[in-house]
Amino acid sequence: MPEKVTLAVAGLGTVGSAVLRQLRDNADVVAARCGGRRVEVVAVSARDRNRDRGVALDGLAWHRDALELADVEDVDIVVELVGGEDGVARALIEKALRAGRHVVTANKAACAHHGVAFAELAQAGGVQLRFEAAIAGGVPVVKSIKEALAGNRIRELRGILNGTCNYILTNMTQSRCSYGEALAEAQRLGYAEADPTLDVEGVDAAHKLALLSTLAFRHRPAFDAVQVEGIKVVTQEDIGFAREFGYEIRLLATARQHDGNEIEQWVRPALVPRDSLLAHMQNARNGVSLRGDFGGNLFLAGDGAGGEATASAVVADIIDIAAGRRVFPLGEALSSLPECSALPPSRSQGCFYLRLHAADRAGSMAAITRELAAAEISIERIIQTSTPAHDGDAQAHAGRLPVALLTHETREEVMRRVLGGLAERRDIVASPLLLRVEAR
Ligand code: HSE
């Protein structure tokens, strides 16, 4: 093997800068783990040449056009940290793979949408495409599924896959700050995407889930099959009710294999038991639980966002390639990966949290329970308060009684039908909220 491996890095934002710093500060560890090969960055591309990144860029070839990095002579690995589903990021990945370079990327959007095309190029060119950093930052979940659990049939995976949303929800819970204040702080800390709507609307987590489901359940990525709902619907009142029921609200990503190999994938705010490992994920922590048929239950946790944690995963991928380790980009040869057979939403079922505000008059509560009973939905617990106990907005709630309930297991389709019926009643004077409850 040659004594060094050379890199071109596109994107020197929070993650790219941290990759350069890690390669500099831990050069001895990195080289040792590459069997003595030095890892050398030779070329970079970023918008602003003069920004202080805490790392010297002297001696590196600077390219304004990231696509040029695929042409730099003798570059072994192109590291794509530009981000975005299409545009420069996608073009660079494809060009680099076609040029016979290995690619390491943190780009969940591009991999979730174009993963098959990328994998085809990588397989055809006999090069590696690695994306550990795309999912859950520093948590080695891709490697765990593709390698550590390689001989298992995964039965279920659940995760908190977006640091920004977790930061917002845990801060709204702990310090009772507003959604806007928590989001601004998450952005300041560098957790959020350039466009934070991708985070808060659940799209970022859905990209990650689509990739994890691909690896775990052995199908081609199917982003469009992921049911997605963001966190903006969650209020202080819901956080308070959830706590009274013994739960925390998290943006939960879930993929399950049902009979007949149908895959259910969703990302949505959900209630998780307060004593569960998922509920213990605070701030930008990510956590993933996996159930393998032989490996049993595993839980991986760590920092899911931020420069250093994500850089740690990028550098691990670089080391794997430099050390000559080979894995299929999507876990196995594309020829053995079928399209995803998605569970029709009408067959999805679970337990639910329903919150609504009922008119403060005789019969309102009876109307709610009657609608549920008519649909054969059984209530597990119910709370009605006579004051706006959880959000303190007394004026907005004048004449309304907040009601929250948990149901036993039922089909979501039936639950939504009931909700539609309730929303049309005069007794219900504010938009109801329906969330999943993950009891285990
Ligand atoms: N915006 C992402 C998050 C960064 O908040 O989790 C890591 O993918």
Short mmCIF file of C-alpha atoms and ligand atoms in Angstrom, two decimals:
data_model
loop_
_atom_site.label_atom_id
_atom_site.label_comp_id
_atom_site.label_asym_id
_atom_site.label_seq_id
_atom_site.Cartn_x
_atom_site.Cartn_y
_atom_site.Cartn_z
CA MET A 1 0.00 0.00 0.00
CA PRO A 2 1.23 3.54 -0.69
CA GLU A 3 2.47 5.31 2.41
CA LYS A 4 -0.16 8.04 2.30
CA VAL A 5 -3.77 8.56 1.37
CA THR A 6 -4.79 11.93 -0.04
CA LEU A 7 -8.05 13.81 0.50
CA ALA A 8 -9.92 16.66 -1.12
CA VAL A 9 -12.49 18.25 1.19
CA ALA A 10 -15.49 20.16 -0.14
CA GLY A 11 -17.19 22.36 2.45
CA LEU A 12 -15.36 23.93 5.38
CA GLY A 13 -18.26 24.81 7.63
CA THR A 14 -18.68 23.52 11.18
CA VAL A 15 -18.10 19.90 10.17
CA GLY A 16 -15.42 20.41 7.50
CA SER A 17 -13.31 22.59 9.80
CA ALA A 18 -13.60 20.01 12.59
CA VAL A 19 -12.50 17.24 10.18
CA LEU A 20 -9.35 19.20 9.35
CA ARG A 21 -8.68 19.84 13.03
CA GLN A 22 -9.20 16.18 13.95
CA LEU A 23 -6.87 15.01 11.18
CA ARG A 24 -4.27 17.48 12.44
CA ASP A 25 -4.66 16.91 16.20
CA ASN A 26 -5.03 13.11 16.02
CA ALA A 27 -2.69 12.49 13.09
CA ASP A 28 -0.79 9.80 15.02
CA VAL A 29 -3.93 7.87 16.00
CA VAL A 30 -5.35 8.17 12.49
CA ALA A 31 -2.12 6.97 10.83
CA ALA A 32 -1.78 4.04 13.22
CA ARG A 33 -5.35 2.94 12.50
CA CYS A 34 -4.62 3.16 8.76
CA GLY A 35 -1.79 0.69 9.13
CA GLY A 36 0.81 3.42 9.20
CA ARG A 37 -0.49 5.39 6.18
CA ARG A 38 -0.51 9.14 6.56
CA VAL A 39 -3.79 10.86 5.76
CA GLU A 40 -3.08 14.10 3.97
CA VAL A 41 -5.54 16.78 2.88
CA VAL A 42 -4.27 18.24 -0.40
CA ALA A 43 -7.16 20.32 -1.69
CA VAL A 44 -10.19 22.11 -0.26
CA SER A 45 -13.17 24.05 -1.48
CA ALA A 46 -15.33 26.52 0.42
CA ARG A 47 -17.04 29.84 -0.16
CA ASP A 48 -15.01 32.06 2.15
CA ARG A 49 -11.27 31.77 2.11
CA ASN A 50 -10.61 34.23 4.91
CA ARG A 51 -12.89 32.89 7.65
CA ASP A 52 -11.11 31.80 10.83
CA ARG A 53 -11.69 28.06 11.11
CA GLY A 54 -9.21 27.33 13.88
CA VAL A 55 -7.01 25.44 11.45
CA ALA A 56 -4.33 26.62 9.02
CA LEU A 57 -5.09 26.10 5.34
CA ASP A 58 -1.57 26.98 4.13
CA GLY A 59 -0.23 24.71 1.47
CA LEU A 60 -3.65 23.36 0.48
CA ALA A 61 -4.88 23.90 -3.07
CA TRP A 62 -7.97 26.12 -2.86
CA HIS A 63 -10.78 25.59 -5.37
CA ARG A 64 -13.71 27.95 -5.64
CA ASP A 65 -15.58 25.35 -7.65
CA ALA A 66 -16.05 22.21 -5.56
CA LEU A 67 -16.55 20.11 -8.67
CA GLU A 68 -12.90 20.63 -9.55
CA LEU A 69 -11.95 18.50 -6.55
CA ALA A 70 -12.94 15.37 -8.47
CA ASP A 71 -10.26 16.24 -11.05
CA VAL A 72 -7.38 16.93 -8.67
CA GLU A 73 -4.63 14.52 -9.60
CA ASP A 74 -3.85 11.68 -7.22
CA VAL A 75 -6.70 12.38 -4.83
CA ASP A 76 -7.83 9.09 -3.30
CA ILE A 77 -10.88 10.25 -1.33
CA VAL A 78 -13.25 13.12 -1.97
CA VAL A 79 -15.00 14.26 1.23
CA GLU A 80 -18.31 15.95 0.44
CA LEU A 81 -19.52 18.25 3.24
CA VAL A 82 -21.42 20.79 1.19
CA GLY A 83 -24.84 19.31 1.89
CA GLY A 84 -28.14 19.49 0.03
CA GLU A 85 -30.12 16.97 -1.94
CA ASP A 86 -29.01 18.11 -5.39
CA GLY A 87 -26.81 20.87 -6.75
CA VAL A 88 -23.07 20.87 -6.20
CA ALA A 89 -23.11 18.12 -3.57
CA ARG A 90 -24.83 15.55 -5.78
CA ALA A 91 -22.79 16.56 -8.83
CA LEU A 92 -19.54 16.26 -6.89
CA ILE A 93 -20.38 12.84 -5.45
CA GLU A 94 -21.29 11.50 -8.89
CA LYS A 95 -18.29 13.06 -10.61
CA ALA A 96 -15.86 11.79 -7.98
CA LEU A 97 -17.27 8.24 -8.10
CA ARG A 98 -17.12 8.26 -11.93
CA ALA A 99 -13.52 9.44 -11.71
CA GLY A 100 -12.69 6.42 -9.55
CA ARG A 101 -12.33 8.32 -6.25
CA HIS A 102 -13.73 7.00 -3.00
CA VAL A 103 -16.35 9.31 -1.48
CA VAL A 104 -17.07 10.07 2.17
CA THR A 105 -20.10 12.24 2.79
CA ALA A 106 -22.29 13.52 5.62
CA ASN A 107 -25.09 14.18 3.16
CA LYS A 108 -28.28 12.41 4.25
CA ALA A 109 -30.52 14.25 1.80
CA ALA A 110 -28.48 13.29 -1.27
CA CYS A 111 -27.98 9.70 -0.09
CA ALA A 112 -31.66 9.22 0.80
CA HIS A 113 -32.77 10.46 -2.61
CA HIS A 114 -29.94 9.30 -4.87
CA GLY A 115 -28.38 6.47 -2.85
CA VAL A 116 -29.09 3.84 -5.47
CA ALA A 117 -27.49 5.87 -8.27
CA PHE A 118 -24.47 6.58 -6.05
CA ALA A 119 -24.16 2.92 -5.08
CA GLU A 120 -24.34 1.88 -8.74
CA LEU A 121 -21.49 4.25 -9.59
CA ALA A 122 -19.42 3.11 -6.61
CA GLN A 123 -19.94 -0.57 -7.39
CA ALA A 124 -19.19 -0.05 -11.09
CA GLY A 125 -15.99 1.84 -10.28
CA GLY A 126 -14.89 -0.50 -7.50
CA VAL A 127 -14.72 2.41 -5.04
CA GLN A 128 -16.22 3.07 -1.63
CA LEU A 129 -19.10 5.38 -0.81
CA ARG A 130 -19.47 5.90 2.93
CA PHE A 131 -21.96 8.02 4.86
CA GLU A 132 -21.66 7.22 8.58
CA ALA A 133 -21.71 10.96 9.39
CA ALA A 134 -25.02 11.40 7.58
CA ILE A 135 -26.94 9.70 10.38
CA ALA A 136 -26.89 10.57 14.07
CA GLY A 137 -23.61 12.53 13.96
CA GLY A 138 -21.02 10.78 16.09
CA VAL A 139 -23.17 7.71 16.83
CA PRO A 140 -21.81 4.77 14.78
CA VAL A 141 -25.17 3.40 13.74
CA VAL A 142 -24.40 2.71 10.06
CA LYS A 143 -21.37 0.67 11.01
CA SER A 144 -23.34 -1.13 13.70
CA ILE A 145 -26.00 -2.30 11.26
CA LYS A 146 -23.72 -2.99 8.29
CA GLU A 147 -20.93 -4.65 10.23
CA ALA A 148 -21.53 -5.42 13.91
CA LEU A 149 -25.06 -6.75 13.29
CA ALA A 150 -24.36 -7.95 9.75
CA GLY A 151 -25.63 -11.46 10.38
CA ASN A 152 -28.89 -10.42 12.03
CA ARG A 153 -32.38 -9.92 10.77
CA ILE A 154 -33.34 -6.58 12.28
CA ARG A 155 -36.91 -6.60 13.56
CA GLU A 156 -37.36 -2.99 14.54
CA LEU A 157 -35.47 0.24 14.84
CA ARG A 158 -36.40 3.41 16.64
CA GLY A 159 -34.42 6.54 17.06
CA ILE A 160 -34.07 10.14 17.94
CA LEU A 161 -32.25 11.24 14.82
CA ASN A 162 -32.42 15.02 14.84
CA GLY A 163 -30.37 16.94 17.37
CA THR A 164 -32.08 20.25 16.67
CA CYS A 165 -35.56 18.91 17.41
CA ASN A 166 -34.36 17.07 20.46
CA TYR A 167 -32.68 20.24 21.69
CA ILE A 168 -35.87 22.24 21.14
CA LEU A 169 -38.18 19.72 22.81
CA THR A 170 -35.97 19.07 25.82
CA ASN A 171 -35.40 22.78 26.33
CA MET A 172 -39.10 23.54 26.07
CA THR A 173 -39.57 20.83 28.72
CA GLN A 174 -36.81 21.84 31.12
CA SER A 175 -36.71 25.61 30.95
CA ARG A 176 -40.24 26.13 29.60
CA CYS A 177 -38.76 28.43 26.97
CA SER A 178 -40.67 29.09 23.80
CA TYR A 179 -40.20 27.10 20.62
CA GLY A 180 -38.62 30.14 18.90
CA GLU A 181 -36.07 30.71 21.69
CA ALA A 182 -35.05 27.05 21.69
CA LEU A 183 -34.66 27.00 17.89
CA ALA A 184 -32.52 30.16 17.90
CA GLU A 185 -30.21 28.59 20.49
CA ALA A 186 -29.95 25.34 18.50
CA GLN A 187 -28.96 27.37 15.44
CA ARG A 188 -26.39 29.33 17.44
CA LEU A 189 -24.84 26.06 18.61
CA GLY A 190 -24.52 24.86 15.00
CA TYR A 191 -26.98 21.95 15.27
CA ALA A 192 -29.52 23.09 12.71
CA GLU A 193 -29.36 22.71 8.95
CA ALA A 194 -28.79 25.80 6.79
CA ASP A 195 -32.57 25.73 6.34
CA PRO A 196 -33.94 24.74 9.78
CA THR A 197 -37.34 23.87 8.34
CA LEU A 198 -35.74 20.58 7.24
CA ASP A 199 -35.06 19.88 10.92
CA VAL A 200 -38.27 21.06 12.54
CA GLU A 201 -40.56 19.59 9.89
CA GLY A 202 -38.98 16.17 10.37
CA VAL A 203 -37.49 15.95 6.87
CA ASP A 204 -33.89 15.68 8.06
CA ALA A 205 -34.79 12.79 10.38
CA ALA A 206 -36.79 11.18 7.57
CA HIS A 207 -33.73 11.25 5.29
CA LYS A 208 -31.78 9.47 8.02
CA LEU A 209 -34.54 6.97 8.74
CA ALA A 210 -34.88 6.11 5.04
CA LEU A 211 -31.18 5.20 5.00
CA LEU A 212 -31.27 3.23 8.25
CA SER A 213 -34.35 1.32 7.13
CA THR A 214 -32.51 0.49 3.88
CA LEU A 215 -29.61 -0.99 5.81
CA ALA A 216 -31.68 -2.69 8.50
CA PHE A 217 -34.50 -4.13 6.41
CA ARG A 218 -32.57 -4.67 3.19
CA HIS A 219 -34.44 -2.66 0.60
CA ARG A 220 -33.69 0.30 -1.64
CA PRO A 221 -34.06 3.72 0.01
CA ALA A 222 -37.68 4.89 -0.09
CA PHE A 223 -37.80 8.41 1.29
CA ASP A 224 -41.32 8.94 -0.09
CA ALA A 225 -42.58 6.00 1.97
CA VAL A 226 -41.69 7.73 5.25
CA GLN A 227 -44.70 9.35 6.96
CA VAL A 228 -43.43 12.69 8.28
CA GLU A 229 -44.75 15.21 10.80
CA GLY A 230 -42.72 18.00 12.40
CA ILE A 231 -42.54 19.30 15.95
CA LYS A 232 -44.24 22.68 15.52
CA VAL A 233 -47.57 21.14 16.54
CA VAL A 234 -46.27 20.43 20.06
CA THR A 235 -47.21 23.02 22.69
CA GLN A 236 -46.20 23.55 26.30
CA GLU A 237 -49.62 22.20 27.17
CA ASP A 238 -48.86 18.88 25.42
CA ILE A 239 -45.48 18.62 27.12
CA GLY A 240 -47.26 19.12 30.46
CA PHE A 241 -49.99 16.56 29.74
CA ALA A 242 -47.43 14.02 28.51
CA ARG A 243 -45.52 14.42 31.77
CA GLU A 244 -48.67 13.91 33.80
CA PHE A 245 -49.17 10.65 31.93
CA GLY A 246 -45.52 9.66 32.65
CA TYR A 247 -44.12 10.38 29.18
CA GLU A 248 -41.81 12.79 27.37
CA ILE A 249 -42.39 14.07 23.85
CA ARG A 250 -39.63 13.38 21.34
CA LEU A 251 -39.35 13.52 17.56
CA LEU A 252 -39.27 9.78 17.05
CA ALA A 253 -38.17 7.94 13.92
CA THR A 254 -39.45 4.38 13.64
CA ALA A 255 -39.08 1.62 11.07
CA ARG A 256 -40.70 -1.78 11.51
CA GLN A 257 -40.98 -4.84 9.38
CA HIS A 258 -44.47 -6.33 9.29
CA ASP A 259 -45.66 -9.70 8.04
CA GLY A 260 -45.12 -10.11 4.33
CA ASN A 261 -41.98 -7.95 4.51
CA GLU A 262 -43.95 -4.72 4.46
CA ILE A 263 -42.03 -1.84 6.01
CA GLU A 264 -43.59 0.89 8.12
CA GLN A 265 -41.51 4.06 8.43
CA TRP A 266 -42.52 7.23 10.20
CA VAL A 267 -41.00 10.34 11.80
CA ARG A 268 -43.29 12.26 14.11
CA PRO A 269 -43.50 13.73 17.59
CA ALA A 270 -44.44 10.87 19.89
CA LEU A 271 -44.80 10.12 23.58
CA VAL A 272 -42.07 7.87 24.96
CA PRO A 273 -42.09 6.59 28.58
CA ARG A 274 -40.19 8.93 30.88
CA ASP A 275 -38.03 6.06 32.16
CA SER A 276 -37.08 4.83 28.66
CA LEU A 277 -33.63 5.26 27.19
CA LEU A 278 -35.08 7.36 24.38
CA ALA A 279 -36.54 9.80 26.90
CA HIS A 280 -33.12 10.13 28.52
CA MET A 281 -31.71 11.67 25.35
CA GLN A 282 -31.36 15.34 26.25
CA ASN A 283 -30.38 18.34 24.14
CA ALA A 284 -28.70 17.36 20.85
CA ARG A 285 -28.22 13.74 21.92
CA ASN A 286 -29.34 11.13 19.43
CA GLY A 287 -30.26 7.58 20.37
CA VAL A 288 -31.07 4.54 18.29
CA SER A 289 -32.52 1.28 19.52
CA LEU A 290 -32.20 -1.80 17.35
CA ARG A 291 -33.61 -5.26 17.80
CA GLY A 292 -31.79 -8.05 16.02
CA ASP A 293 -32.96 -11.68 15.98
CA PHE A 294 -29.65 -12.96 17.39
CA GLY A 295 -28.00 -9.78 18.68
CA GLY A 296 -31.00 -8.87 20.83
CA ASN A 297 -31.73 -5.31 21.91
CA LEU A 298 -29.08 -2.66 21.43
CA PHE A 299 -29.13 1.01 22.23
CA LEU A 300 -26.60 3.44 20.74
CA ALA A 301 -26.43 7.01 21.98
CA GLY A 302 -24.27 10.07 21.50
CA ASP A 303 -24.07 13.55 20.07
CA GLY A 304 -26.17 13.63 16.95
CA ALA A 305 -25.18 17.03 15.69
CA GLY A 306 -22.36 19.52 15.94
CA GLY A 307 -19.01 19.79 14.21
CA GLU A 308 -16.80 17.54 16.28
CA ALA A 309 -19.20 14.62 16.70
CA THR A 310 -19.96 14.60 12.98
CA ALA A 311 -16.28 14.98 12.09
CA SER A 312 -15.55 11.94 14.23
CA ALA A 313 -17.77 9.84 11.95
CA VAL A 314 -16.28 11.35 8.77
CA VAL A 315 -12.77 10.57 9.94
CA ALA A 316 -13.74 7.00 10.86
CA ASP A 317 -14.98 6.47 7.30
CA ILE A 318 -11.75 7.93 5.91
CA ILE A 319 -9.76 5.53 8.09
CA ASP A 320 -11.80 2.53 6.97
CA ILE A 321 -11.09 3.34 3.34
CA ALA A 322 -7.42 4.10 3.96
CA ALA A 323 -7.05 0.82 5.84
CA GLY A 324 -8.48 -1.03 2.86
CA ARG A 325 -11.78 -2.15 4.42
CA ARG A 326 -14.54 -2.68 1.89
CA VAL A 327 -18.30 -2.73 2.42
CA PHE A 328 -21.21 -2.29 0.01
CA PRO A 329 -22.55 1.28 0.20
CA LEU A 330 -26.09 0.11 0.96
CA GLY A 331 -25.07 -2.93 2.98
CA GLU A 332 -25.14 -5.49 0.18
CA ALA A 333 -24.90 -5.74 -3.59
CA LEU A 334 -27.60 -3.70 -5.32
CA SER A 335 -28.62 -6.78 -7.30
CA SER A 336 -29.97 -8.34 -4.09
CA LEU A 337 -31.76 -5.21 -2.83
CA PRO A 338 -35.47 -5.06 -3.75
CA GLU A 339 -37.61 -1.94 -3.84
CA CYS A 340 -39.20 -1.15 -0.47
CA SER A 341 -42.63 -2.65 -0.01
CA ALA A 342 -44.28 -0.01 2.16
CA LEU A 343 -47.02 -0.80 4.69
CA PRO A 344 -50.14 1.05 3.52
CA PRO A 345 -50.86 3.84 6.06
CA SER A 346 -54.37 2.41 6.47
CA ARG A 347 -52.84 -0.66 8.16
CA SER A 348 -50.68 1.29 10.62
CA GLN A 349 -51.76 0.88 14.21
CA GLY A 350 -50.63 1.92 17.65
CA CYS A 351 -51.62 3.74 20.82
CA PHE A 352 -52.44 7.43 20.66
CA TYR A 353 -52.41 10.67 22.65
CA LEU A 354 -55.28 12.98 21.83
CA ARG A 355 -55.47 16.56 23.12
CA LEU A 356 -58.29 18.92 22.47
CA HIS A 357 -60.09 21.85 24.00
CA ALA A 358 -63.74 21.27 24.68
CA ALA A 359 -66.41 23.87 25.28
CA ASP A 360 -67.06 24.30 28.98
CA ARG A 361 -70.64 23.07 28.98
CA ALA A 362 -72.60 19.99 29.95
CA GLY A 363 -72.16 17.07 27.60
CA SER A 364 -68.84 18.06 25.95
CA MET A 365 -66.89 15.27 27.56
CA ALA A 366 -69.69 12.80 26.90
CA ALA A 367 -69.60 13.75 23.22
CA ILE A 368 -65.89 13.03 23.01
CA THR A 369 -66.10 9.65 24.69
CA ARG A 370 -69.21 8.76 22.63
CA GLU A 371 -67.34 9.40 19.35
CA LEU A 372 -64.47 7.23 20.52
CA ALA A 373 -66.75 4.48 21.75
CA ALA A 374 -68.67 4.47 18.47
CA ALA A 375 -65.39 3.74 16.69
CA GLU A 376 -64.58 1.05 19.26
CA ILE A 377 -61.57 2.98 20.50
CA SER A 378 -60.81 2.22 24.10
CA ILE A 379 -59.51 4.99 26.37
CA GLU A 380 -56.62 4.03 28.62
CA ARG A 381 -56.42 7.26 30.63
CA ILE A 382 -57.97 10.70 30.49
CA ILE A 383 -57.25 14.09 32.07
CA GLN A 384 -59.49 17.10 32.02
CA THR A 385 -58.38 20.34 33.63
CA SER A 386 -60.60 23.22 34.50
CA THR A 387 -57.81 25.76 34.12
CA PRO A 388 -55.23 26.20 31.39
CA ALA A 389 -52.71 24.52 33.63
CA HIS A 390 -49.89 23.97 31.18
CA ASP A 391 -49.49 26.97 28.92
CA GLY A 392 -50.67 29.71 31.19
CA ASP A 393 -52.56 31.48 28.44
CA ALA A 394 -55.74 32.09 30.38
CA GLN A 395 -57.36 34.45 27.90
CA ALA A 396 -56.92 32.17 24.91
CA HIS A 397 -58.51 29.38 26.89
CA ALA A 398 -61.46 31.22 28.31
CA GLY A 399 -64.51 28.98 28.05
CA ARG A 400 -62.46 25.93 27.06
CA LEU A 401 -61.50 22.86 28.98
CA PRO A 402 -58.26 21.20 27.94
CA VAL A 403 -58.74 17.45 27.67
CA ALA A 404 -56.01 14.89 26.99
CA LEU A 405 -56.37 11.14 26.72
CA LEU A 406 -54.39 8.05 25.85
CA THR A 407 -55.96 5.24 23.86
CA HIS A 408 -55.33 1.52 23.74
CA GLU A 409 -54.05 0.14 20.46
CA THR A 410 -56.15 1.03 17.44
CA ARG A 411 -55.77 1.62 13.72
CA GLU A 412 -54.53 5.11 12.94
CA GLU A 413 -57.00 5.45 10.12
CA VAL A 414 -59.89 4.91 12.55
CA MET A 415 -58.39 7.38 15.02
CA ARG A 416 -58.07 10.04 12.31
CA ARG A 417 -61.66 9.51 11.24
CA VAL A 418 -62.81 10.13 14.80
CA LEU A 419 -60.59 13.18 14.99
CA GLY A 420 -62.13 14.57 11.81
CA GLY A 421 -65.57 14.07 13.33
CA LEU A 422 -64.58 15.76 16.59
CA ALA A 423 -63.01 18.71 14.82
CA GLU A 424 -66.35 19.48 13.18
CA ARG A 425 -68.30 19.56 16.45
CA ARG A 426 -69.27 22.82 18.12
CA ASP A 427 -68.17 21.34 21.47
CA ILE A 428 -64.56 21.24 20.28
CA VAL A 429 -63.27 24.77 20.03
CA ALA A 430 -59.62 24.36 19.06
CA SER A 431 -57.66 22.14 16.70
CA PRO A 432 -57.10 18.78 18.31
CA LEU A 433 -53.65 17.18 18.34
CA LEU A 434 -53.00 13.50 17.77
CA LEU A 435 -49.64 11.93 18.59
CA ARG A 436 -48.41 8.34 18.70
CA VAL A 437 -47.55 6.74 22.04
CA GLU A 438 -44.68 4.29 21.95
CA ALA A 439 -45.20 2.31 25.12
CA ARG A 440 -42.22 -0.03 25.01
N1 HSE B 1 -29.43 19.29 11.62
C1 HSE B 1 -29.02 17.98 12.02
C2 HSE B 1 -29.58 17.72 13.41
C3 HSE B 1 -27.52 17.88 12.04
O1 HSE B 1 -30.05 18.65 14.06
O2 HSE B 1 -29.57 16.58 13.84
C4 HSE B 1 -27.04 16.50 12.03
O3 HSE B 1 -27.51 15.78 10.94
#
